[in-house]
Amino acid sequence: MEAQPTVAVTAHGRRTRDAIVDAAAQLMYVNGVSGTSVDKVLAASGAGKSQMYHYFKNKDQLVEAVIDRYLEEILGKQPTIRELKSWPDFDRWAEQVLSLHRGPSGPIACPLGNIAGELGDDPRVRALLDRAYLEWESHLTNGLNTLRDNGSLHPDADPARLAQAVMTCLQGGLLLGHIRNDITPIEDALRIAVAHLRSHAI
């Protein structure tokens, strides 16, 4: 059985572990997983090798922690996704996503999508990414369940399937938007996704 990552139990330990994960997340976002060595993570985080291997037995465990951190950051920048109780709430969520990609820096790449493109053929990483995407989708599913419960969504609609369709549109929009440095693919993808949801409204 594979050894599990060590949990930080002290405030100092949590700060050290967080520094390692934050450094790895930034480096992997810019350079990819293969381009991010443990030595680079240690240099960027200021942690020692013994500290690194105390919390993460190998690089695979560090990648898992980075995926979790990416999801945490994604959801943290979309607080309305946890408050979907009406159709206007879905409009506000879509606008919040778009606001993240406007500005001089242009559309940014989805960090989960980056790892999927690099390591998505690895069964272990694929399972970790699927878990992350399913958690992201679950907030959309919960909102759609609420709409169905309050009579705003057709009772025959499948909230999980609809949430998956939204994620499919969004991920495609994020990919093309980043590649083309153009927000319109994201705008169009979200417009199509929300329109698809509303086609099941009552």
Coordinates of N, CA and C in Angstrom, one line a residue:
M1 N 0.8 -1.2 0.0 CA 0.0 0.0 0.0 C 0.9 1.2 0.0
E2 N 0.5 2.2 -0.9 CA 1.4 3.4 -1.0 C 1.3 4.3 0.3
A3 N 2.4 4.8 0.8 CA 2.4 5.6 1.9 C 1.6 6.9 1.7
Q4 N 0.9 7.3 2.7 CA 0.1 8.5 2.6 C 0.9 9.8 3.0
P5 N 0.5 11.0 2.4 CA 1.2 12.2 2.8 C 1.0 12.4 4.3
T6 N 2.0 13.0 4.9 CA 2.0 13.3 6.3 C 1.2 14.6 6.5
V7 N 0.3 14.6 7.5 CA -0.5 15.8 7.8 C 0.2 16.7 8.7
A8 N 0.3 18.0 8.4 CA 0.9 19.0 9.3 C 0.0 19.2 10.5
V9 N 0.5 19.1 11.7 CA -0.3 19.2 12.9 C 0.0 20.5 13.7
T10 N 1.1 21.2 13.4 CA 1.4 22.4 14.1 C 1.3 23.6 13.1
A11 N 1.2 24.8 13.7 CA 1.0 26.0 12.8 C 2.3 26.1 12.0
H12 N 3.5 25.9 12.6 CA 4.7 26.0 11.8 C 4.7 25.0 10.7
G13 N 4.3 23.8 11.0 CA 4.3 22.7 10.0 C 3.3 23.0 8.9
R14 N 2.1 23.6 9.2 CA 1.2 23.9 8.2 C 1.8 25.0 7.3
R15 N 2.4 26.0 7.9 CA 3.0 27.1 7.1 C 4.1 26.5 6.1
T16 N 4.9 25.6 6.6 CA 6.0 25.0 5.8 C 5.3 24.2 4.7
R17 N 4.4 23.3 5.0 CA 3.7 22.5 4.0 C 3.0 23.4 2.9
D18 N 2.3 24.5 3.4 CA 1.7 25.4 2.5 C 2.7 26.1 1.6
A19 N 3.8 26.4 2.1 CA 4.8 27.1 1.3 C 5.3 26.2 0.2
I20 N 5.5 24.9 0.5 CA 6.0 23.9 -0.5 C 4.9 23.8 -1.5
V21 N 3.7 23.6 -1.1 CA 2.6 23.4 -2.1 C 2.4 24.6 -3.0
D22 N 2.4 25.8 -2.4 CA 2.2 27.0 -3.1 C 3.3 27.2 -4.2
A23 N 4.6 27.0 -3.8 CA 5.7 27.1 -4.7 C 5.6 26.1 -5.8
A24 N 5.2 24.8 -5.5 CA 5.1 23.8 -6.5 C 3.9 24.2 -7.5
A25 N 2.8 24.7 -6.9 CA 1.7 25.1 -7.8 C 2.1 26.2 -8.8
Q26 N 2.8 27.2 -8.3 CA 3.2 28.2 -9.2 C 4.2 27.8 -10.3
L27 N 5.1 27.0 -9.8 CA 6.1 26.5 -10.8 C 5.5 25.5 -11.8
M28 N 4.6 24.6 -11.4 CA 4.0 23.7 -12.3 C 3.0 24.4 -13.2
Y29 N 2.4 25.5 -12.8 CA 1.5 26.3 -13.7 C 2.3 26.9 -14.8
V30 N 3.5 27.4 -14.5 CA 4.4 28.1 -15.5 C 5.2 27.1 -16.3
N31 N 5.8 26.1 -15.6 CA 6.8 25.2 -16.3 C 6.3 23.8 -16.6
G32 N 5.1 23.5 -16.1 CA 4.6 22.1 -16.2 C 5.1 21.2 -15.1
V33 N 4.5 20.1 -14.9 CA 5.0 19.2 -13.9 C 6.4 18.6 -14.2
S34 N 6.6 18.2 -15.5 CA 7.9 17.7 -15.8 C 9.0 18.7 -15.7
G35 N 8.7 20.0 -15.9 CA 9.7 21.0 -15.8 C 9.9 21.6 -14.4
T36 N 9.2 21.0 -13.5 CA 9.4 21.4 -12.1 C 10.0 20.3 -11.2
S37 N 11.3 20.6 -10.9 CA 12.0 19.6 -10.1 C 11.8 19.9 -8.6
V38 N 12.1 18.9 -7.8 CA 12.0 19.1 -6.3 C 12.9 20.2 -5.9
D39 N 14.1 20.2 -6.5 CA 15.1 21.2 -6.1 C 14.6 22.6 -6.4
K40 N 13.9 22.8 -7.5 CA 13.3 24.1 -7.8 C 12.2 24.5 -6.8
V41 N 11.4 23.5 -6.4 CA 10.4 23.7 -5.4 C 11.0 24.1 -4.0
L42 N 12.0 23.4 -3.7 CA 12.7 23.8 -2.4 C 13.3 25.2 -2.4
A43 N 13.9 25.5 -3.5 CA 14.5 26.8 -3.7 C 13.5 27.9 -3.6
A44 N 12.3 27.7 -4.2 CA 11.3 28.7 -4.3 C 10.5 28.8 -2.9
S45 N 10.4 27.7 -2.2 CA 9.7 27.7 -0.9 C 10.5 28.0 0.3
G46 N 11.8 27.9 0.1 CA 12.7 28.1 1.3 C 12.7 26.9 2.3
A47 N 12.1 25.8 1.9 CA 12.1 24.6 2.7 C 13.3 23.7 2.5
G48 N 13.6 22.9 3.4 CA 14.7 21.9 3.3 C 14.2 20.6 2.7
K49 N 15.1 19.8 2.2 CA 14.7 18.6 1.6 C 14.1 17.6 2.6
S50 N 14.6 17.6 3.9 CA 14.0 16.8 4.9 C 12.6 17.2 5.2
Q51 N 12.3 18.5 5.1 CA 10.9 19.0 5.3 C 10.0 18.5 4.2
M52 N 10.5 18.6 3.0 CA 9.8 18.2 1.8 C 9.4 16.8 1.9
Y53 N 10.3 15.9 2.2 CA 10.1 14.5 2.2 C 9.4 14.0 3.5
H54 N 9.3 14.9 4.5 CA 8.5 14.6 5.7 C 7.0 14.7 5.3
Y55 N 6.6 15.7 4.5 CA 5.2 15.8 4.1 C 4.8 15.1 2.8
F56 N 5.8 14.9 1.9 CA 5.5 14.3 0.7 C 6.5 13.2 0.4
K57 N 6.1 12.0 0.3 CA 7.1 10.9 0.1 C 7.7 10.9 -1.3
N58 N 7.0 11.5 -2.2 CA 7.5 11.5 -3.6 C 6.8 12.6 -4.3
K59 N 7.2 12.8 -5.6 CA 6.7 13.9 -6.4 C 5.2 13.7 -6.7
D60 N 4.8 12.5 -6.8 CA 3.4 12.2 -7.1 C 2.5 12.7 -6.0
Q61 N 2.9 12.6 -4.8 CA 2.1 13.1 -3.7 C 2.0 14.6 -3.7
L62 N 3.1 15.2 -4.2 CA 3.1 16.7 -4.3 C 2.2 17.1 -5.4
V63 N 2.2 16.4 -6.5 CA 1.2 16.7 -7.6 C -0.2 16.6 -7.1
E64 N -0.5 15.6 -6.3 CA -1.9 15.5 -5.8 C -2.2 16.7 -4.9
A65 N -1.3 17.2 -4.1 CA -1.5 18.3 -3.3 C -1.7 19.6 -4.1
V66 N -1.0 19.7 -5.2 CA -1.1 20.8 -6.1 C -2.5 20.8 -6.8
I67 N -2.9 19.7 -7.2 CA -4.3 19.6 -7.8 C -5.3 20.1 -6.8
D68 N -5.2 19.7 -5.6 CA -6.1 20.1 -4.5 C -6.0 21.6 -4.3
R69 N -4.8 22.2 -4.4 CA -4.6 23.6 -4.2 C -5.2 24.4 -5.4
Y70 N -5.1 23.9 -6.6 CA -5.7 24.5 -7.8 C -7.2 24.6 -7.6
L71 N -7.8 23.5 -7.2 CA -9.2 23.4 -7.0 C -9.7 24.4 -6.0
E72 N -9.0 24.5 -4.9 CA -9.3 25.4 -3.8 C -9.2 26.9 -4.3
E73 N -8.2 27.2 -5.1 CA -8.1 28.5 -5.7 C -9.2 28.8 -6.7
I74 N -9.5 27.9 -7.5 CA -10.6 28.1 -8.5 C -11.9 28.4 -7.8
L75 N -12.3 27.5 -6.8 CA -13.5 27.7 -6.2 C -13.5 29.0 -5.3
G76 N -12.4 29.4 -4.8 CA -12.3 30.6 -4.0 C -12.5 31.8 -4.8
K77 N -12.2 31.8 -6.1 CA -12.4 32.9 -7.0 C -13.8 32.9 -7.6
Q78 N -14.6 31.9 -7.3 CA -16.0 31.8 -7.8 C -17.0 31.6 -6.6
P79 N -17.0 32.5 -5.6 CA -17.8 32.3 -4.4 C -19.3 32.1 -4.7
T80 N -19.8 32.7 -5.8 CA -21.2 32.6 -6.2 C -21.6 31.2 -6.5
I81 N -20.6 30.3 -6.9 CA -20.9 29.0 -7.3 C -21.5 28.2 -6.1
R82 N -21.2 28.6 -4.9 CA -21.8 28.0 -3.7 C -23.2 28.5 -3.3
E83 N -23.7 29.5 -4.0 CA -24.9 30.2 -3.7 C -25.9 30.2 -4.8
L84 N -26.0 29.1 -5.6 CA -26.8 29.0 -6.7 C -28.2 28.6 -6.3
K85 N -29.1 29.6 -6.2 CA -30.5 29.2 -5.7 C -31.6 29.7 -6.7
S86 N -31.2 30.4 -7.8 CA -32.1 30.9 -8.7 C -31.4 31.0 -10.1
W87 N -32.2 31.2 -11.1 CA -31.6 31.4 -12.5 C -30.7 32.6 -12.5
P88 N -31.1 33.8 -11.9 CA -30.2 34.9 -11.9 C -28.8 34.6 -11.2
D89 N -28.9 33.7 -10.3 CA -27.6 33.3 -9.6 C -26.6 32.7 -10.6
F90 N -27.2 31.9 -11.5 CA -26.3 31.3 -12.6 C -25.7 32.3 -13.5
D91 N -26.5 33.3 -13.8 CA -26.0 34.4 -14.6 C -24.9 35.2 -13.9
R92 N -25.1 35.4 -12.6 CA -24.0 36.1 -11.8 C -22.8 35.2 -11.7
W93 N -22.9 33.9 -11.6 CA -21.8 33.0 -11.6 C -21.0 33.1 -12.9
A94 N -21.7 33.1 -14.0 CA -21.1 33.1 -15.3 C -20.3 34.5 -15.5
E95 N -20.9 35.5 -15.0 CA -20.3 36.9 -15.1 C -19.0 36.9 -14.2
Q96 N -19.1 36.2 -13.0 CA -18.0 36.2 -12.1 C -16.8 35.4 -12.8
V97 N -17.1 34.4 -13.5 CA -16.1 33.6 -14.2 C -15.4 34.5 -15.3
L98 N -16.3 35.2 -16.0 CA -15.8 36.1 -17.1 C -14.9 37.2 -16.5
S99 N -15.3 37.7 -15.4 CA -14.5 38.8 -14.8 C -13.1 38.4 -14.5
L100 N -12.9 37.1 -14.2 CA -11.5 36.6 -13.9 C -10.6 36.6 -15.1
H101 N -11.2 36.7 -16.3 CA -10.4 36.5 -17.5 C -10.4 37.8 -18.3
R102 N -11.0 38.9 -17.8 CA -10.9 40.2 -18.5 C -9.7 40.9 -18.0
G103 N -9.2 41.9 -18.7 CA -8.1 42.7 -18.3 C -6.9 42.5 -19.2
P104 N -5.8 43.3 -18.9 CA -4.6 43.3 -19.8 C -3.9 41.9 -19.8
S105 N -4.1 41.1 -18.8 CA -3.4 39.8 -18.8 C -4.1 38.8 -19.7
G106 N -5.3 39.2 -20.1 CA -6.0 38.3 -21.0 C -6.5 37.0 -20.3
P107 N -7.2 36.2 -21.0 CA -7.7 34.9 -20.5 C -6.6 34.1 -19.9
I108 N -6.8 33.5 -18.7 CA -5.7 32.7 -18.1 C -6.1 31.2 -18.3
A109 N -5.1 30.4 -18.4 CA -5.3 29.0 -18.6 C -5.8 28.4 -17.3
C110 N -6.7 27.4 -17.4 CA -7.2 26.6 -16.3 C -6.0 25.7 -15.8
P111 N -5.6 25.9 -14.5 CA -4.5 25.1 -14.0 C -4.8 23.6 -14.1
L112 N -6.1 23.2 -13.8 CA -6.4 21.8 -13.9 C -6.3 21.3 -15.4
G113 N -6.7 22.2 -16.3 CA -6.6 21.8 -17.7 C -5.2 21.7 -18.1
N114 N -4.3 22.5 -17.6 CA -2.9 22.4 -17.9 C -2.3 21.0 -17.5
I115 N -2.6 20.6 -16.3 CA -2.2 19.2 -15.9 C -2.8 18.1 -16.7
A116 N -4.1 18.3 -17.0 CA -4.8 17.3 -17.8 C -4.1 17.2 -19.2
G117 N -3.7 18.3 -19.8 CA -3.0 18.2 -21.1 C -1.7 17.6 -21.0
E118 N -1.0 17.7 -19.8 CA 0.3 17.1 -19.7 C 0.3 15.7 -19.2
L119 N -0.5 15.4 -18.2 CA -0.5 14.1 -17.6 C -1.8 13.3 -17.6
G120 N -2.7 13.8 -18.4 CA -4.1 13.2 -18.5 C -4.1 11.7 -18.9
D121 N -3.1 11.2 -19.5 CA -3.0 9.8 -19.9 C -2.6 8.9 -18.7
D122 N -2.1 9.5 -17.7 CA -1.6 8.8 -16.5 C -2.9 8.4 -15.7
P123 N -3.2 7.1 -15.5 CA -4.5 6.7 -14.8 C -4.6 7.3 -13.5
R124 N -3.5 7.4 -12.7 CA -3.6 7.9 -11.4 C -3.9 9.4 -11.4
V125 N -3.2 10.2 -12.2 CA -3.5 11.6 -12.3 C -4.9 11.9 -12.9
R126 N -5.3 11.1 -13.8 CA -6.6 11.2 -14.4 C -7.7 11.1 -13.4
A127 N -7.5 10.1 -12.5 CA -8.5 9.9 -11.4 C -8.5 11.1 -10.5
L128 N -7.3 11.7 -10.2 CA -7.3 12.9 -9.3 C -7.9 14.1 -9.9
L129 N -7.7 14.3 -11.2 CA -8.3 15.4 -11.9 C -9.8 15.2 -12.0
D130 N -10.3 14.0 -12.3 CA -11.7 13.7 -12.4 C -12.4 14.0 -11.0
R131 N -11.7 13.7 -10.0 CA -12.2 14.0 -8.6 C -12.4 15.5 -8.4
A132 N -11.4 16.2 -8.9 CA -11.4 17.7 -8.8 C -12.5 18.3 -9.6
Y133 N -12.6 17.9 -10.9 CA -13.7 18.4 -11.7 C -15.1 18.0 -11.2
L134 N -15.2 16.8 -10.6 CA -16.5 16.4 -10.1 C -16.9 17.3 -8.9
E135 N -15.9 17.7 -8.1 CA -16.2 18.6 -7.0 C -16.6 19.9 -7.5
W136 N -15.9 20.4 -8.5 CA -16.3 21.7 -9.1 C -17.7 21.6 -9.6
E137 N -18.0 20.6 -10.4 CA -19.3 20.4 -10.9 C -20.4 20.2 -9.9
S138 N -20.0 19.6 -8.7 CA -21.0 19.4 -7.7 C -21.7 20.6 -7.2
H139 N -21.0 21.8 -7.2 CA -21.7 23.0 -6.8 C -22.7 23.4 -7.8
L140 N -22.4 23.2 -9.1 CA -23.4 23.5 -10.1 C -24.6 22.5 -10.0
T141 N -24.3 21.2 -9.7 CA -25.3 20.2 -9.5 C -26.2 20.6 -8.3
N142 N -25.6 21.0 -7.2 CA -26.4 21.4 -6.0 C -27.3 22.5 -6.4
G143 N -26.8 23.5 -7.1 CA -27.7 24.7 -7.5 C -28.9 24.2 -8.3
L144 N -28.6 23.3 -9.3 CA -29.7 22.8 -10.1 C -30.7 22.0 -9.4
N145 N -30.2 21.2 -8.4 CA -31.1 20.5 -7.5 C -32.0 21.4 -6.8
T146 N -31.4 22.5 -6.3 CA -32.2 23.5 -5.6 C -33.3 24.1 -6.5
L147 N -32.9 24.4 -7.8 CA -33.9 24.9 -8.7 C -35.0 23.8 -9.0
R148 N -34.6 22.6 -9.1 CA -35.6 21.6 -9.3 C -36.6 21.4 -8.1
D149 N -36.0 21.5 -6.9 CA -36.8 21.4 -5.7 C -37.8 22.5 -5.6
N150 N -37.4 23.8 -6.0 CA -38.3 24.9 -5.9 C -39.2 25.1 -7.1
G151 N -39.2 24.1 -8.0 CA -40.1 24.2 -9.2 C -39.6 25.0 -10.3
S152 N -38.3 25.4 -10.3 CA -37.8 26.3 -11.4 C -37.1 25.5 -12.5
L153 N -36.8 24.2 -12.3 CA -36.2 23.3 -13.2 C -37.1 22.1 -13.5
H154 N -37.2 21.7 -14.7 CA -38.1 20.6 -15.1 C -37.7 19.4 -14.3
P155 N -38.7 18.7 -13.7 CA -38.5 17.5 -12.8 C -37.7 16.4 -13.5
D156 N -37.8 16.3 -14.9 CA -37.2 15.2 -15.6 C -35.7 15.6 -15.9
A157 N -35.3 16.8 -15.6 CA -33.9 17.2 -15.9 C -32.9 16.5 -15.0
D158 N -31.7 16.2 -15.5 CA -30.7 15.5 -14.7 C -29.7 16.6 -14.3
P159 N -29.7 17.1 -13.1 CA -28.8 18.1 -12.7 C -27.3 17.8 -12.9
A160 N -26.9 16.5 -12.6 CA -25.5 16.2 -12.7 C -25.1 16.2 -14.2
R161 N -26.0 15.7 -15.1 CA -25.7 15.7 -16.5 C -25.6 17.2 -17.1
L162 N -26.5 18.0 -16.6 CA -26.4 19.4 -17.0 C -25.2 20.1 -16.5
A163 N -24.8 19.8 -15.2 CA -23.6 20.4 -14.7 C -22.3 19.9 -15.5
Q164 N -22.3 18.7 -15.9 CA -21.3 18.2 -16.8 C -21.2 18.9 -18.1
A165 N -22.3 19.2 -18.7 CA -22.4 19.9 -19.9 C -21.8 21.3 -19.8
V166 N -22.1 22.0 -18.6 CA -21.6 23.3 -18.4 C -20.1 23.3 -18.3
M167 N -19.6 22.3 -17.6 CA -18.1 22.1 -17.4 C -17.5 21.9 -18.7
T168 N -18.1 21.1 -19.6 CA -17.5 20.8 -20.9 C -17.4 22.1 -21.7
C169 N -18.5 22.9 -21.7 CA -18.4 24.2 -22.4 C -17.4 25.1 -21.9
L170 N -17.3 25.2 -20.5 CA -16.4 26.1 -19.9 C -15.0 25.7 -20.2
Q171 N -14.6 24.4 -20.0 CA -13.3 24.0 -20.3 C -12.8 24.3 -21.7
G172 N -13.7 24.0 -22.6 CA -13.4 24.3 -24.0 C -13.2 25.8 -24.3
G173 N -14.0 26.6 -23.7 CA -13.9 28.0 -23.8 C -12.6 28.5 -23.2
L174 N -12.2 28.0 -22.0 CA -11.0 28.4 -21.3 C -9.8 28.1 -22.2
L175 N -9.8 26.9 -22.7 CA -8.7 26.5 -23.6 C -8.5 27.4 -24.8
L176 N -9.5 27.6 -25.5 CA -9.4 28.4 -26.7 C -9.1 29.9 -26.4
G177 N -9.8 30.3 -25.3 CA -9.6 31.7 -24.9 C -8.2 32.0 -24.6
H178 N -7.5 31.0 -23.9 CA -6.1 31.2 -23.5 C -5.2 31.1 -24.7
I179 N -5.4 30.2 -25.5 CA -4.6 30.0 -26.7 C -4.7 31.2 -27.6
R180 N -5.9 31.7 -27.8 CA -6.1 32.9 -28.7 C -6.0 34.2 -28.1
N181 N -5.8 34.2 -26.7 CA -5.7 35.5 -26.0 C -6.9 36.3 -26.3
D182 N -8.1 35.7 -26.2 CA -9.3 36.3 -26.6 C -10.4 35.8 -25.7
I183 N -11.2 36.7 -25.1 CA -12.2 36.3 -24.1 C -13.5 35.8 -24.8
T184 N -13.6 36.0 -26.1 CA -14.9 35.7 -26.7 C -15.2 34.2 -26.7
P185 N -14.2 33.3 -26.8 CA -14.6 31.8 -26.7 C -15.2 31.5 -25.3
I186 N -14.7 32.2 -24.3 CA -15.2 32.0 -22.9 C -16.6 32.6 -22.8
E187 N -16.8 33.8 -23.3 CA -18.1 34.4 -23.3 C -19.1 33.5 -24.0
D188 N -18.8 33.0 -25.2 CA -19.7 32.2 -26.0 C -20.0 30.9 -25.3
A189 N -19.0 30.3 -24.8 CA -19.1 29.0 -24.1 C -20.1 29.1 -22.9
L190 N -19.9 30.2 -22.1 CA -20.8 30.4 -21.0 C -22.2 30.7 -21.4
R191 N -22.3 31.5 -22.5 CA -23.6 31.9 -23.0 C -24.4 30.7 -23.4
I192 N -23.7 29.8 -24.2 CA -24.3 28.5 -24.6 C -24.7 27.6 -23.5
A193 N -23.8 27.6 -22.5 CA -24.0 26.7 -21.3 C -25.2 27.2 -20.5
V194 N -25.3 28.5 -20.2 CA -26.4 29.0 -19.4 C -27.7 28.9 -20.2
A195 N -27.7 29.1 -21.5 CA -28.9 29.0 -22.4 C -29.4 27.5 -22.3
H196 N -28.4 26.6 -22.4 CA -28.8 25.1 -22.3 C -29.5 24.8 -21.0
L197 N -28.9 25.4 -19.9 CA -29.6 25.2 -18.6 C -31.0 25.7 -18.6
R198 N -31.1 27.0 -19.1 CA -32.4 27.6 -19.1 C -33.5 27.0 -20.0
S199 N -33.0 26.2 -20.9 CA -33.9 25.5 -21.8 C -34.7 24.4 -21.0
H200 N -34.2 24.1 -19.8 CA -34.9 23.1 -19.0 C -35.7 23.8 -17.9
A201 N -35.8 25.1 -17.9 CA -36.5 25.8 -16.9 C -38.0 25.7 -17.1
I202 N -38.7 25.9 -16.0 CA -40.2 25.8 -16.0 C -40.7 27.3 -15.9

